[in-house]
Coordinates of C-alpha atoms and ligand atoms in Angstrom, one line a residue:
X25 CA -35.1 67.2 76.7
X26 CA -34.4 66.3 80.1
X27 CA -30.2 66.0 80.5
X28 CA -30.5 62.5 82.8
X29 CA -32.3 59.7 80.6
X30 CA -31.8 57.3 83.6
X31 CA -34.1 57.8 86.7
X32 CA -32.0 59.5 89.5
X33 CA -33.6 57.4 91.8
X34 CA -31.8 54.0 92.3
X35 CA -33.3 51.8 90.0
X36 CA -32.6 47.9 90.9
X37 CA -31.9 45.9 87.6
X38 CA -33.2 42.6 86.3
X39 CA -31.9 39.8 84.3
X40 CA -34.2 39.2 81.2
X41 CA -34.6 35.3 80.7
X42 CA -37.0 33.6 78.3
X43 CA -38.5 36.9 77.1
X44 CA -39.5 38.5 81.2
X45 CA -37.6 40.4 83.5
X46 CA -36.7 38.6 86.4
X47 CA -34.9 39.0 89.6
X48 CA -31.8 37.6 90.0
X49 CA -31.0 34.6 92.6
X50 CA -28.5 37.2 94.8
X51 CA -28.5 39.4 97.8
X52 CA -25.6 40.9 96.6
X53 CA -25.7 44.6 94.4
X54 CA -22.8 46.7 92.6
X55 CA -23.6 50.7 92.6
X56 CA -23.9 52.0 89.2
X57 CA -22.8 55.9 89.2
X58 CA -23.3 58.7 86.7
X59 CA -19.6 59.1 86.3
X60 CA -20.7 63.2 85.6
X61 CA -22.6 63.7 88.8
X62 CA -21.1 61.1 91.1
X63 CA -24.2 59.7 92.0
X64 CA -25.6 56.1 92.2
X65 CA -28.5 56.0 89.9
X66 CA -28.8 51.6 89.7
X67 CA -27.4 48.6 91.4
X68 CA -26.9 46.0 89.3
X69 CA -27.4 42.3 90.7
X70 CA -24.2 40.0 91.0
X71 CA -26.1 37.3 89.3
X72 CA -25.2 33.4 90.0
X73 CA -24.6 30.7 88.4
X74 CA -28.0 29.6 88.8
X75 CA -29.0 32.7 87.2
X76 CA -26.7 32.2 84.2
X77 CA -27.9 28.2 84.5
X78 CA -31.9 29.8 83.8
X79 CA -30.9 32.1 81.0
X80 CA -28.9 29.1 78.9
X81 CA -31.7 26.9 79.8
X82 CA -34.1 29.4 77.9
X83 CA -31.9 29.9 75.3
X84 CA -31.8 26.3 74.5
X85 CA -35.3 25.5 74.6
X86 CA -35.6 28.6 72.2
X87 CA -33.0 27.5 69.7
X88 CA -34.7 24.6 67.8
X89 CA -37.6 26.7 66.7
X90 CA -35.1 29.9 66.1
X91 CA -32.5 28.1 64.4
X92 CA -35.6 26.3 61.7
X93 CA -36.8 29.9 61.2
X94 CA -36.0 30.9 57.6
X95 CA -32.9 33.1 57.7
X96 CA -34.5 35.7 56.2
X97 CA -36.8 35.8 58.7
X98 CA -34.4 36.4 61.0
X99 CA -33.0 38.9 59.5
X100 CA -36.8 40.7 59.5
X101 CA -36.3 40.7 62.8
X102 CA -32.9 42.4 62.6
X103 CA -34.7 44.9 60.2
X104 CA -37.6 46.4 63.1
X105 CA -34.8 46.1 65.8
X106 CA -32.7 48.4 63.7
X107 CA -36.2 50.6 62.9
X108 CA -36.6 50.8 66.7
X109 CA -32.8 51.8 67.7
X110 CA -32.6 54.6 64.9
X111 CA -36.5 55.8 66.3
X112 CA -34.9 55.5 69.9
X113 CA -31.6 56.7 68.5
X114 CA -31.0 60.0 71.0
X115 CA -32.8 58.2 73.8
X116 CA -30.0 55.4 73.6
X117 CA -27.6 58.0 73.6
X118 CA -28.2 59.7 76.1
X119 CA -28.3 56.8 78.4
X120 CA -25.1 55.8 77.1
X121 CA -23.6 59.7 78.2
X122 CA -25.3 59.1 82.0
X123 CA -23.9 55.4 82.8
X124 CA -20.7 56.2 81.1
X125 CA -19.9 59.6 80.9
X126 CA -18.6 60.1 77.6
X127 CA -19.9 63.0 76.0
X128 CA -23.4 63.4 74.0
X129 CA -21.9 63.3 70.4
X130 CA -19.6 60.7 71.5
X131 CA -22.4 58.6 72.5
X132 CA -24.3 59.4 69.3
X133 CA -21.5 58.1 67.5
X134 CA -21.0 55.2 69.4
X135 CA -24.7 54.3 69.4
X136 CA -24.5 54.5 65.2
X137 CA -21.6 52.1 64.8
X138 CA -23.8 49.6 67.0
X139 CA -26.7 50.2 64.4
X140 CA -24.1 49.3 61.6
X141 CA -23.5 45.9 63.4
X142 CA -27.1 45.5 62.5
X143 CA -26.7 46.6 59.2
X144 CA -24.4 44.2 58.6
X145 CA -25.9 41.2 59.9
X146 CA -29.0 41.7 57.8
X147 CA -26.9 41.0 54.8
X148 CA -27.0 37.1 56.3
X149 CA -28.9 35.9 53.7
X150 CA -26.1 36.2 51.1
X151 CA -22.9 36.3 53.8
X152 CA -24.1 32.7 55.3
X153 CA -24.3 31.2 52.4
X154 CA -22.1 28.0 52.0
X155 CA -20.4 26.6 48.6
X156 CA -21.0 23.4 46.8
X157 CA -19.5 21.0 43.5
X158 CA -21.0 18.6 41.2
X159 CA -19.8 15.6 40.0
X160 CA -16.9 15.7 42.4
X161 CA -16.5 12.3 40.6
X162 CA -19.0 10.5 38.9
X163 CA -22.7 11.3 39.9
X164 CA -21.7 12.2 43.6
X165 CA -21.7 16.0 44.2
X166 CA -20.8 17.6 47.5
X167 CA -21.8 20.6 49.0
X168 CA -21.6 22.9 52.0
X169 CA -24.1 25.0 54.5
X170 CA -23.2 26.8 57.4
X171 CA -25.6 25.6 60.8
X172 CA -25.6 27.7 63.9
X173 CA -23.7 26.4 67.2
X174 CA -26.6 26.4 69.5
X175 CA -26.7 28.6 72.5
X176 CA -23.6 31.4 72.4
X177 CA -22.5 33.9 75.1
X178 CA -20.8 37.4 74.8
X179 CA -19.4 39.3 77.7
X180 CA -18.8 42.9 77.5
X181 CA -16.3 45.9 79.2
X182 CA -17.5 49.2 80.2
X183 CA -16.4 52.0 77.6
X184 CA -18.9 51.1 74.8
X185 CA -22.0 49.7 76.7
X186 CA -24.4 50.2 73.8
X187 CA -21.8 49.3 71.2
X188 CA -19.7 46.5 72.3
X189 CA -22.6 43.9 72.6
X190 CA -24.2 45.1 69.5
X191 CA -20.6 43.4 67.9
X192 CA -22.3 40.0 68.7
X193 CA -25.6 40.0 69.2
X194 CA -27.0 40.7 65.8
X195 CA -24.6 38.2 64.0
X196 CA -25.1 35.3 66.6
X197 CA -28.8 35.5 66.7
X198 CA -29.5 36.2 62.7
X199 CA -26.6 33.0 62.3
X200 CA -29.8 31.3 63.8
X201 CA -28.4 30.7 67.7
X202 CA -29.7 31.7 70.3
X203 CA -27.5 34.5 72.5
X204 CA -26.7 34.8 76.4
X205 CA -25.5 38.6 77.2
X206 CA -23.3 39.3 80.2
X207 CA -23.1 43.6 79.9
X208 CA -20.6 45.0 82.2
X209 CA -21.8 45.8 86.2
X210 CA -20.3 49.2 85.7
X211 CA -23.0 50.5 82.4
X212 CA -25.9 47.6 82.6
X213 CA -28.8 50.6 81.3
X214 CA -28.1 50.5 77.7
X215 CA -28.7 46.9 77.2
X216 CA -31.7 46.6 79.5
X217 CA -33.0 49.3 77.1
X218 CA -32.3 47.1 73.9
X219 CA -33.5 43.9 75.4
X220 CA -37.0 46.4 75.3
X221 CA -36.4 47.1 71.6
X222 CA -35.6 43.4 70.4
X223 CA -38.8 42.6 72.6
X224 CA -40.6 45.4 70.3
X225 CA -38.9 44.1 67.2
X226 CA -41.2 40.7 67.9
X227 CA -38.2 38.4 68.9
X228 CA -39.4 35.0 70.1
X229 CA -38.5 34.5 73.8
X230 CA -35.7 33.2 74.6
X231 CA -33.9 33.6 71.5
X232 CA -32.0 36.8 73.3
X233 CA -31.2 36.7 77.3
X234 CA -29.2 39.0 79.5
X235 CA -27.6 37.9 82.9
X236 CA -26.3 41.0 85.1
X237 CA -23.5 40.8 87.2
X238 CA -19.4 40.4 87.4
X239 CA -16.8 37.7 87.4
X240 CA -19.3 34.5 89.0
X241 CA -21.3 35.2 85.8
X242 CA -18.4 35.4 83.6
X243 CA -16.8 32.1 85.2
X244 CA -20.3 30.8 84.9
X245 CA -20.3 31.3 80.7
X246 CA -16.9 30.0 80.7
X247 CA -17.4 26.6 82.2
X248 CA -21.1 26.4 81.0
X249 CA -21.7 22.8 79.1
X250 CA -25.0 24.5 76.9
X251 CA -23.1 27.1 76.1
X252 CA -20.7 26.7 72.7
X253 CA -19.0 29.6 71.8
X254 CA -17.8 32.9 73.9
X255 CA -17.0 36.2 72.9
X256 CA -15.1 38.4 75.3
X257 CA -14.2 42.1 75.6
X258 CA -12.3 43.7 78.5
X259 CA -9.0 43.5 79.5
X260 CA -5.9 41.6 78.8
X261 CA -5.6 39.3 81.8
X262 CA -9.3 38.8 81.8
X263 CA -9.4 38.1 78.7
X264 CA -6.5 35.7 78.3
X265 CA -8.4 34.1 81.6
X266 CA -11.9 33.5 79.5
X267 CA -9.8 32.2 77.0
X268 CA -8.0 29.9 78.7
X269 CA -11.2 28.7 81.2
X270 CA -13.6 28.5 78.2
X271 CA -11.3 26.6 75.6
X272 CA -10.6 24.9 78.7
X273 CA -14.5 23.7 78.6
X274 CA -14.0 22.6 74.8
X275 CA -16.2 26.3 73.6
X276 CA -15.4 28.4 70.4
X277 CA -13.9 31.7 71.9
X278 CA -12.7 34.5 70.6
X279 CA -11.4 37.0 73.2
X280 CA -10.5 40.9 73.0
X281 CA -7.9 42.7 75.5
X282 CA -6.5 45.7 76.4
X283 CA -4.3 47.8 74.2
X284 CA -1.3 50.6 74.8
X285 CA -1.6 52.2 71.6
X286 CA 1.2 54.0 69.6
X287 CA 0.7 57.0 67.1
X288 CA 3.9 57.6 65.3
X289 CA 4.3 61.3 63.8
X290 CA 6.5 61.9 61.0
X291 CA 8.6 65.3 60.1
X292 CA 6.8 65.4 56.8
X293 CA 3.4 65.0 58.8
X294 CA 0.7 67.8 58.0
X295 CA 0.5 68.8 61.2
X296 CA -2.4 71.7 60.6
X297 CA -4.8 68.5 59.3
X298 CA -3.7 65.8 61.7
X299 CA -3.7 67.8 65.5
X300 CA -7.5 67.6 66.0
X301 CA -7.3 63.6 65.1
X302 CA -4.4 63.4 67.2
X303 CA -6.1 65.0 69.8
X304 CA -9.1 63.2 69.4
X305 CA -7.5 59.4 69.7
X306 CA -6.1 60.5 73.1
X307 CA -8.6 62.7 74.8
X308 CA -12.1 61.1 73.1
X309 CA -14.2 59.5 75.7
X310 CA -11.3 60.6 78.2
X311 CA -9.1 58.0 76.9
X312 CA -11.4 55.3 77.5
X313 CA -11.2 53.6 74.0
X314 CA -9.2 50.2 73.4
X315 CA -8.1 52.1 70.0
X316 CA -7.3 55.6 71.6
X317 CA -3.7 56.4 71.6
X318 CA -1.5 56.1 74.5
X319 CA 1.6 57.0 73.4
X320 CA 2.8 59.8 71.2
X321 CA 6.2 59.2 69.1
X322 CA 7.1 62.1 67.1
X323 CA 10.4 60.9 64.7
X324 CA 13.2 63.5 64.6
X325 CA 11.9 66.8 64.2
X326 CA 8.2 66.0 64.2
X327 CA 9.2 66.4 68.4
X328 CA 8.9 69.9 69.3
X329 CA 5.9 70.7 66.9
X330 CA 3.8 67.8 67.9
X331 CA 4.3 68.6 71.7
X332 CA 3.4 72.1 71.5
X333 CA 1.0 70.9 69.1
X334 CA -0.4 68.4 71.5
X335 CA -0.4 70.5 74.1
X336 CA -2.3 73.4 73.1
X337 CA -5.0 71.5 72.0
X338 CA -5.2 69.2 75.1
X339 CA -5.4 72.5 77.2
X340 CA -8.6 73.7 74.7
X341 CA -10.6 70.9 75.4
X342 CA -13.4 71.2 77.6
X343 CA -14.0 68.9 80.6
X344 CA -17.6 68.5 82.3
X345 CA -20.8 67.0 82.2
X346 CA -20.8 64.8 78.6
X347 CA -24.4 66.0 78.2
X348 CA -24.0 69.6 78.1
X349 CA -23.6 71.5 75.1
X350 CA -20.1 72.6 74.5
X351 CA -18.3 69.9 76.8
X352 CA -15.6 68.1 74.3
X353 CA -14.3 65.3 77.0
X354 CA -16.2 63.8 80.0
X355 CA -15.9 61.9 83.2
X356 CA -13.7 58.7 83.8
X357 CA -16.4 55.8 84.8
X358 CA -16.0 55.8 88.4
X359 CA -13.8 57.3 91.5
X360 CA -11.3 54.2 91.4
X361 CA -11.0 54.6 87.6
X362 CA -10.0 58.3 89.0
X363 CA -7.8 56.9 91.2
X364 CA -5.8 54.4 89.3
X365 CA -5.8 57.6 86.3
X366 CA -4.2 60.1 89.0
X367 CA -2.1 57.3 90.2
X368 CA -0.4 57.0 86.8
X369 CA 0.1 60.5 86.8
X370 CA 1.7 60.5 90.3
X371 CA 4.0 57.6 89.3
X372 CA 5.1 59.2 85.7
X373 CA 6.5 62.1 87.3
X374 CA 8.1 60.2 90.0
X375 CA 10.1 58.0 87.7
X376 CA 11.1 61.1 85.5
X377 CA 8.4 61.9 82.6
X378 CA 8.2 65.6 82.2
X379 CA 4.7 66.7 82.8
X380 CA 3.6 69.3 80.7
X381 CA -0.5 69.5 81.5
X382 CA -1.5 67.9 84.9
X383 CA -5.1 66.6 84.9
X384 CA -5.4 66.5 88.3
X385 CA -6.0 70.5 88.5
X386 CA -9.2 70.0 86.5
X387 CA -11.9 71.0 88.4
X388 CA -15.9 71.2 87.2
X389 CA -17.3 73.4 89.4
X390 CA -21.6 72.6 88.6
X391 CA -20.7 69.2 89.1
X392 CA -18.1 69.0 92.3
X393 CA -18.6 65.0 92.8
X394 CA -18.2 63.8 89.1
X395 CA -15.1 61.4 88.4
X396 CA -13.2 63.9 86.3
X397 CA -9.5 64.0 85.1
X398 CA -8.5 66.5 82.9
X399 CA -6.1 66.2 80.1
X400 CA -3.0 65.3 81.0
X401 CA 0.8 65.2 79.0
X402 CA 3.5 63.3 79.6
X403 CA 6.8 64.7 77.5
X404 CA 10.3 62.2 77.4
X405 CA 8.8 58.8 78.1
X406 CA 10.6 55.6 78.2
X407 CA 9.1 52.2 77.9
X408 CA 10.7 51.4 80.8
X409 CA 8.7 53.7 82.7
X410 CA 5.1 52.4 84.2
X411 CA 3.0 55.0 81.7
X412 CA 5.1 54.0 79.0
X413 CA 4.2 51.0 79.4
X414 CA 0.6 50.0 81.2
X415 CA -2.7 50.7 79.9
X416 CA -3.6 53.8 81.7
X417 CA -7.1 54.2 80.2
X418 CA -7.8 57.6 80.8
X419 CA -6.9 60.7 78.7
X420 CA -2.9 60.8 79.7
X421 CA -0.8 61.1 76.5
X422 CA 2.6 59.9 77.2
X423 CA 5.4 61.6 74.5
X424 CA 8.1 59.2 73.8
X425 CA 10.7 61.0 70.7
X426 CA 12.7 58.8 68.5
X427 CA 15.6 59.6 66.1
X428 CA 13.9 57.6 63.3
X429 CA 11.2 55.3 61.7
X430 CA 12.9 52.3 62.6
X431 CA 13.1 53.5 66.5
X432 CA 9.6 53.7 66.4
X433 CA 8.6 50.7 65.2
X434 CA 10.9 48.5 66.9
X435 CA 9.3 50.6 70.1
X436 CA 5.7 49.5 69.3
X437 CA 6.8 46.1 68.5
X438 CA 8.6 45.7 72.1
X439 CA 5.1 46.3 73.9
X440 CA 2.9 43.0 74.4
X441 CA -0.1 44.8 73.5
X442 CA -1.0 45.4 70.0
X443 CA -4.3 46.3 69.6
X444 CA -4.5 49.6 67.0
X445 CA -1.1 51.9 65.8
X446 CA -1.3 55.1 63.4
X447 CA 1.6 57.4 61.8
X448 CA 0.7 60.5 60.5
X449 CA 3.1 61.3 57.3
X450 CA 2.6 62.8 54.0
X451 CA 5.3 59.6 52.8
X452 CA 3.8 56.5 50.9
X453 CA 6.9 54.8 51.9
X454 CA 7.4 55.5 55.3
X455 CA 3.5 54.6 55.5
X456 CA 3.8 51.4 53.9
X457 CA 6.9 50.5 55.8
X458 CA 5.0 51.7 59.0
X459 CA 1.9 49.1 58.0
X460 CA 3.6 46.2 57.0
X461 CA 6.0 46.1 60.3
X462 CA 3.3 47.1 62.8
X463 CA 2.3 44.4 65.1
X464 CA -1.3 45.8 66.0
X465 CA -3.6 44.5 63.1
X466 CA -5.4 47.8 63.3
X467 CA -3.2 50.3 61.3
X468 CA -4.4 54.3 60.4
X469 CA -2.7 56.5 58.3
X470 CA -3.2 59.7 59.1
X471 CA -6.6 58.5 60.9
X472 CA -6.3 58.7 64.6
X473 CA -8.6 56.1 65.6
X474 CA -8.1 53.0 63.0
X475 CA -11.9 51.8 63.9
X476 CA -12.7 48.9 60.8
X477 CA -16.3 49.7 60.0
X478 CA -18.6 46.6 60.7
X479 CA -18.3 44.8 57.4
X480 CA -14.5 44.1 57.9
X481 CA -13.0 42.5 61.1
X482 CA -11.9 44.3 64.4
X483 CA -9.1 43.0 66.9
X484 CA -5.6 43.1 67.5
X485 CA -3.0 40.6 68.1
X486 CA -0.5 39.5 70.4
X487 CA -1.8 40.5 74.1
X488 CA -4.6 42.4 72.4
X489 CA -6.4 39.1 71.4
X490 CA -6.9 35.7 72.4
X491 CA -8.4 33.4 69.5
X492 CA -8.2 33.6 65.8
X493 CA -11.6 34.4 63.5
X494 CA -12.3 38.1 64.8
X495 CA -15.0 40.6 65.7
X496 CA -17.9 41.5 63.2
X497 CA -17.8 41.3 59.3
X498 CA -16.7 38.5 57.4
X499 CA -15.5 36.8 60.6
X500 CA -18.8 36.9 62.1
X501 CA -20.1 34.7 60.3
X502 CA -17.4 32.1 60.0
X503 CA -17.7 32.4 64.3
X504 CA -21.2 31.6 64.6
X505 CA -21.5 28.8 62.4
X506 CA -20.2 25.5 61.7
X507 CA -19.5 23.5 57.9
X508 CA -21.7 20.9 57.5
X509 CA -20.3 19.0 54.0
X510 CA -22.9 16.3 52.4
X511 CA -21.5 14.6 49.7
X512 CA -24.4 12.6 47.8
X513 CA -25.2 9.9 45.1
X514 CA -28.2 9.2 43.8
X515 CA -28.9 5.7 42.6
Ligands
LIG627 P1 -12.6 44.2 82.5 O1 -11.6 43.2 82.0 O2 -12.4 44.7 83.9 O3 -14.1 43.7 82.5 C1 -14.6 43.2 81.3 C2 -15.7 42.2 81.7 O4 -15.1 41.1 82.5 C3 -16.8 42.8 82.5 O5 -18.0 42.3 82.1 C4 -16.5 42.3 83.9 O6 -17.7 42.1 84.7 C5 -15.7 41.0 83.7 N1 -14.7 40.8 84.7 C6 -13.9 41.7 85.3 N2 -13.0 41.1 86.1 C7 -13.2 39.8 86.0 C8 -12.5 38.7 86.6 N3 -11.5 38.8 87.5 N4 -13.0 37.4 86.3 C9 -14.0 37.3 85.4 N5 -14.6 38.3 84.8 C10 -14.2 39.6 85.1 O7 -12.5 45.4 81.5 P2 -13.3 46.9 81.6 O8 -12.5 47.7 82.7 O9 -14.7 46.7 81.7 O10 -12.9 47.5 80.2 C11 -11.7 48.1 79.9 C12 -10.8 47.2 79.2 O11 -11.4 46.6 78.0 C13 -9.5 47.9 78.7 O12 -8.4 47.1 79.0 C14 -9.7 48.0 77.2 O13 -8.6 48.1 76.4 C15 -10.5 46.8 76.9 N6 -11.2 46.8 75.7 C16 -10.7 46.2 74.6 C17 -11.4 46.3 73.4 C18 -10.8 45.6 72.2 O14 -11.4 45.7 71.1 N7 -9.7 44.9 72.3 C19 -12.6 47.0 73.3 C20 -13.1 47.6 74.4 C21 -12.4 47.6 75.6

């Protein structure tokens, strides 16, 4: 199995509108790199809005026949793509490990929790259903269905390229509406690879579109008049800007930012079971994860055992290329991530943090031009201090003790953000306390990334989201339809 699933050659992407691949109306390219290797292996197009004005266009003229389709023809639909994604399963993977970096399992696991998305929305037969009352009074009943918005959009960050989208796609298109998808410029290879697969599942044309490109595509969605609902991921002032621009244009939006993630570790925590989760929530896909932990706050005496804790394991890990065997953490995306990263690192030690494992010393000798940062710990953090309180986004953990419980909550509720929180502990109380006070709505106990499976809903609150019905489950299908009531009488 070859370790590159991307050509190495520079492959120039298209947008897919109406069913064919077509070039977009621009002369102007970003460099896609393998984050592992340093090399540019695409350039995606910085589409237009006459580009974006094509694919809503197809999308509309797709939706009347799309949205009359039985739902559980749909949903057949939903049925081969997921057939095709489990019988391209590694294949995705792997191109997920070469745009991105992250490692091979990483992407594997990444690429499965997409594939539950799809699951999921297959079950829209039963989970669109509406409700419905007879004689509400005499002879006149009343009931509800749920219709499909028409034409919706969904615009996605870098970290999960095969994942993220897979949040919206399934549920808007199987809701009966037809779908505009704006992938990151960063990672565009995994979705040109599913827009193949839906096209081998036997979707109509039209019904699914992808626009390439950055922020004149983005502002393109937002102000869009065929276009009825948004869903955003990235970060927070991004976010809080497609919010604001899109409600601003009378759309549906729901809109997911950045996080700075708190892990709380109690005395009574069993520390042998929780380091390798600990670990893991900073140090998986090198800290690249809106749910990975940022900051570490071990509670009284939790404070010497989690660091050297912490910081044995951080130096165990293995940096390199995320597609060989034995690597446990990967590149950053690209050399500016790497910068900004090294940057943080630069600026914690200038305003005091004690650093206990620099990853800037990391070096990967068989691959001298990849965008690596090694593991990197922070101990006696304020959240004064910039890393104790930015979203860094790489694998830096930033150690911030507290005398008690109450210290560290009121901590995590100071910070804007509040995307995902976890506290290890082997107290029911102190964990219920801990849950009912924490502002992110995603809450682990003794789990170190608090990732809600695809039949319940995902997204924070405060800074961490913008909108109200959230990401996949439930929520899903209350975003991508409306309530039509009919009340009737019958003479
Ligand atoms: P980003 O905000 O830079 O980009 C996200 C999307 O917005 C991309 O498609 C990009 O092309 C577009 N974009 C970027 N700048 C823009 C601008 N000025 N105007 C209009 N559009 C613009 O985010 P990213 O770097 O790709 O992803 C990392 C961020 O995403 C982190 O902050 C992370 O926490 C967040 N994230 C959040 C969640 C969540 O569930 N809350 C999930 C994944 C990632």
């Amino acid at each position: 199995m070859a370790d590159v699933a991307v050509p190495t050659n520079t492959t120039i992407l298209d947008n897919f509108i109406g069913g064919r691949w077509v070039k977009a109306q621009t002369t102007e390219f970003f460099d896609v790199h393998n984050p592992a290797i340093g090399e540019v292996i695409g350039r995606t197009p910085l589409s237009t809005t006459a580009d974006v004005d094509a694919a809503v266009l197809a999308a509309t003229h797709a939706f009347p026949a799309w949205r009359d389709s039985p739902v559980n023809a749909r949903a057949q639909v939903l049925y081969r793509l997921k057939a095709q994604l489990e019988q391209h399963f590694d294949e995705m993977a792997r191109i997920v490990t070469t745009e991105h970096g992250k490692t091979i399992d990483e992407a594997r696991g990444s690429v499965r929790r997409g594939i539950e998305c799809v699951e999921v929305a297959c079950g829209a037969p039963s989970l669109m259903q509406g409700s419905g009352l007879e004689d509400i009074a005499q002879g006149i009943d009343c009931h509800v269905v749920r219709q499909p918005l028409g034409v919706c959009a969904a615009i996605a960050p870098f970290n999960f390229p095969a994942m993220v989208p897979m949040w919206f796609l399934p549920f808007a298109i199987v809701t009966g509406n037809t779908f505009v998808l704006k992938p990151s410029e960063q990672v565009p290879f995994s979705m040109r690879r599913a827009m193949e697969l839906l096209q081998e599942a036997g979707l109509p044309p039209g019904v699914v579109n992808l626009v390439n490109g950055g922020r004149e595509v983005v502002d393109a969605i937002c102000d869009h008049p065929g276009i009825r609902a948004v869903s955003f991921v990235g970060s927070t002032p991004v976010a809080r800007h497609v919010y604001q621009r899109a409600t601003h244009a009378g759309k549906r939006v729901q809109a997911l930012g950045g996080a700075k993630n708190f892990v709380v570790v109690m005395p009574d925590a069993d520390f042998d079971r929780s380091i390798s989760v600990i670990t893991e929530s900073f140090y998986g896909c090198a800290g690249e994860r809106c749910l990975a932990g940022s900051m570490l706050v071990p509670v009284g005496a939790a404070h010497r055992e989690a660091r050297e804790r912490l910081v044995e394991s951080a130096r165990g890990l293995k940096v390199g290329d995320g597609t060989q065997p034995g690597v446990t953490m990967g590149p950053v995306i690209s050399a500016r991530h790497r910068e900004r990263v090294v940057g943080y690192i630069a600026k914690g030690e200038t305003e005091g943090a004690k650093l206990l494992v620099d990853g800037r010393q990391t070096r990967v000798p068989d691959r001298p031009n990849g965008f690596f940062v090694g593991p990197t710990v922070f101990d006696d953090v304020s959240g004064r201090m910039t890393i104790g309180h930015e979203e860094i986004f790489g694998p830096v953990a930033s150690i911030a003790p507290v005398k008690t419980l109450d210290e560290a909550i009121a901590l995590m509720r100071s910070h804007p953000n509040a995307n995902a929180t976890s506290i290890f502990t082997s107290s029911g109380k102190a964990a219920r306390e801990f849950a009912k006070h924490a502002t992110a709505s995603m809450v682990g106990v003794n789990i170190g990334v608090a990732a809600p499976m695809a039949y319940f809903p995902f997204g924070g609150a405060k800074d961490s989201f913008f909108g109200d019905l959230k990401v996949h489950g439930r929520d899903a299908f209350e975003f991508y339809t409306d309530k039509k009531v009919t009340i009737s009488r019958w003479f």
